[in-house]
Amino acid sequence: MQQELRNRAAARPAHIVMSEGHDPRIVAGALDAVRAGIARVTLVGTTADVTAQLAEAGAADTPEISIQDPASSDLTSEFATAFYELRKHKGMSVDGAAAAVMNPLVFSALMVRQCHAEGSVVGSVSTTSDTVRAALQVIGKAKEAPIVSSFFLMALPENHPSGRSAMVFGDCGLVIDPNAEELAAIAVASAGSFTQLLGDAPKVAMLSFSTMGSAKHPNVTKVSDALALLKANHPALAADGELQFDAAYVPSVGASKAPGSSVAGHANVMIFPHLDAGNIGYKIAQRIGGGVAIGPVLQGLAKPANDLSRGCTAEDVTNMIAVTALQAQS
């Protein structure tokens, strides 16, 4: 699945900016993406530091990789003005804006906002809260999106017994305790992301510790209310719930616990009821189940901007560049 993802991204390479150009994992992942024809890359950071990393990787003269140093870039003045105009209603001063754009996270987000890049990939060093804050403040929410959320694209091992090659898990990285309306919005966005990245039809399971009313609790009611909203507003979307994970995932269990459901046992988009469940669930699938977790991928922003885990590998970086390039294609 990972190679298929990269092949689809290479059909229309995108310009991706990365704010942590001093990190050898970022440089290695960017070089792999460039060599695979997925993207051309701008690395943001101190020129000397980024140049040294490229030289160490034997790629000092790679034409598809450029460097932007906020301290000397021709774009810095433009970005300072843009950031001031964007944040002055929040009390931002001209001097404050000039100082803020020296932050590589802010600079990278402004490259996307100002159309000098098509998407950003950050977070190998920075925390999720810092990366998401920069994306929200600078790039902002898409007008049509009710909420900004995240998902993990879970690439399953080859020839997996389930017959699936990949699944989407949402939200596993951002929205802590969504209400019914937010949960429905996360489901819609995650279904769209599944089709966008994999080119296949989504089947959405609204997960719970209950299946079709087997337990009564306000947490269960939230999930069933979210499904009702989903069906009312998006009747063509294949979705069902509330479903326990086994009922959503295993055909025989789905047939037993939710007879007549076209989703139960066949779901490929799993919507978790809150961040505890989602974050724990994807890490179990990754560490015990052997899945490759690509994310957290942000959805609902005006332009693509994605977060890396601070424990990421160079392969994770390349995969995220491919995902961001596919988002940019849309």
Coordinates of C-alpha atoms in Angstrom, one line a residue, residues 154-305:
M154 CA -3.0 2.6 8.8
A155 CA -1.1 0.5 6.2
L156 CA -1.6 -3.1 7.0
P157 CA 1.0 -5.8 6.4
E158 CA 1.0 -7.4 2.9
N159 CA -1.5 -10.2 2.4
H160 CA -3.2 -9.3 5.6
P161 CA -5.9 -11.9 6.6
S162 CA -8.6 -9.3 6.6
G163 CA -8.0 -8.7 2.9
R164 CA -7.6 -5.0 3.6
S165 CA -4.5 -3.1 2.6
A166 CA -5.2 0.1 4.6
M167 CA -7.7 1.7 6.9
V168 CA -8.3 5.2 8.2
F169 CA -8.5 5.7 12.0
G170 CA -10.0 9.1 13.2
D171 CA -9.6 11.1 15.3
C172 CA -6.5 9.8 17.0
G173 CA -4.5 12.9 17.4
L174 CA -6.4 16.2 17.9
V175 CA -10.0 16.4 19.0
I176 CA -10.1 15.2 22.6
D177 CA -13.8 14.6 23.3
P178 CA -16.0 15.5 20.3
N179 CA -19.7 15.9 20.7
A180 CA -22.2 14.2 18.4
E181 CA -22.0 17.0 15.8
E182 CA -18.2 17.0 15.8
L183 CA -18.1 13.2 15.7
A184 CA -20.3 13.2 12.6
A185 CA -18.1 15.9 11.0
I186 CA -14.9 13.8 11.7
A187 CA -16.6 10.8 10.1
V188 CA -17.5 12.8 7.0
A189 CA -14.0 14.2 6.7
S190 CA -12.3 10.9 7.3
A191 CA -14.4 9.2 4.7
G192 CA -13.4 11.9 2.2
S193 CA -9.8 11.5 3.2
F194 CA -10.0 7.7 2.6
T195 CA -11.2 8.2 -0.9
Q196 CA -8.8 11.0 -1.6
L197 CA -5.7 8.9 -0.6
L198 CA -6.7 5.4 -1.6
G199 CA -9.2 6.0 -4.4
D200 CA -11.7 3.5 -2.9
A201 CA -15.2 3.7 -1.4
P202 CA -15.3 4.3 2.3
K203 CA -17.3 2.2 4.8
V204 CA -17.6 4.1 8.1
A205 CA -17.9 2.4 11.5
M206 CA -18.9 4.6 14.4
L207 CA -17.1 2.8 17.2
S208 CA -18.3 2.2 20.8
F209 CA -18.2 -0.3 23.6
S210 CA -21.7 -1.1 22.5
T211 CA -23.1 -2.7 19.3
M212 CA -26.6 -1.7 18.1
G213 CA -27.9 -0.9 21.6
S214 CA -26.3 -3.7 23.5
A215 CA -25.4 -1.2 26.2
K216 CA -27.0 1.9 27.5
H217 CA -24.8 4.9 28.5
P218 CA -24.5 8.6 27.6
N219 CA -21.2 7.8 25.7
V220 CA -23.2 5.3 23.6
T221 CA -25.9 7.8 23.0
K222 CA -23.4 10.3 21.7
V223 CA -22.2 7.8 19.0
S224 CA -25.7 6.8 18.0
D225 CA -26.7 10.5 17.8
A226 CA -23.7 11.2 15.6
L227 CA -24.7 8.4 13.3
A228 CA -28.2 9.8 13.0
L229 CA -26.8 13.2 12.0
L230 CA -24.5 11.5 9.5
K231 CA -27.3 9.6 7.9
A232 CA -29.6 12.6 7.8
N233 CA -27.0 14.9 6.2
H234 CA -25.0 12.4 4.1
P235 CA -27.5 9.6 3.2
A236 CA -25.3 8.2 0.4
L237 CA -22.3 7.6 2.7
A238 CA -22.0 3.9 3.8
A239 CA -21.9 4.3 7.6
D240 CA -23.2 2.3 10.6
G241 CA -23.1 2.1 14.3
E242 CA -22.7 2.1 17.1
L243 CA -20.3 -0.8 16.6
Q244 CA -17.7 -2.5 18.7
F245 CA -14.4 -2.9 16.9
D246 CA -14.8 -6.6 16.3
A247 CA -18.3 -6.1 14.9
A248 CA -16.9 -3.4 12.5
Y249 CA -13.9 -5.4 11.5
V250 CA -14.6 -9.2 11.5
P251 CA -17.3 -10.3 9.0
S252 CA -18.5 -13.2 11.1
V253 CA -18.8 -11.1 14.2
G254 CA -20.5 -8.3 12.2
A255 CA -23.0 -10.7 10.8
S256 CA -23.8 -12.0 14.3
K257 CA -23.9 -8.7 16.2
A258 CA -25.3 -6.5 13.4
P259 CA -27.2 -8.6 11.0
G260 CA -28.2 -6.8 7.8
S261 CA -25.6 -4.2 8.1
S262 CA -23.5 -3.6 4.9
V263 CA -20.8 -2.0 7.0
A264 CA -20.4 -4.3 9.9
G265 CA -17.5 -6.6 9.4
H266 CA -16.3 -4.7 6.3
A267 CA -15.5 -1.2 7.7
N268 CA -12.4 0.6 6.4
V269 CA -12.9 3.9 8.2
M270 CA -13.0 3.6 12.0
I271 CA -14.3 6.6 13.9
F272 CA -13.3 6.5 17.6
P273 CA -15.6 8.2 20.1
H274 CA -12.8 10.2 21.8
L275 CA -9.1 10.7 21.7
D276 CA -8.3 8.2 24.5
A277 CA -9.7 5.4 22.5
G278 CA -8.3 6.6 19.1
N279 CA -4.8 7.2 20.3
I280 CA -4.6 4.0 22.2
G281 CA -6.2 2.1 19.4
Y282 CA -3.9 3.2 16.6
K283 CA -0.8 2.5 18.7
I284 CA -2.0 -1.0 19.5
A285 CA -2.6 -1.6 15.8
Q286 CA 0.9 -0.3 15.1
R287 CA 2.9 -2.0 17.8
I288 CA 1.1 -5.3 18.2
G289 CA -0.7 -5.6 14.9
G290 CA 2.3 -4.6 12.7
G291 CA 0.5 -1.8 10.9
V292 CA 2.4 1.2 9.6
A293 CA 0.8 4.4 11.1
I294 CA 1.0 7.4 8.8
G295 CA 0.0 10.5 10.6
P296 CA -1.5 12.3 12.3
V297 CA -2.8 13.8 9.1
L298 CA -4.8 16.9 9.5
Q299 CA -8.1 17.4 7.7
G300 CA -10.3 20.5 7.5
L301 CA -7.6 23.1 6.9
A302 CA -7.7 25.5 4.0
K303 CA -4.5 24.0 2.6
P304 CA -2.5 20.9 3.5
A305 CA -0.4 21.0 6.6

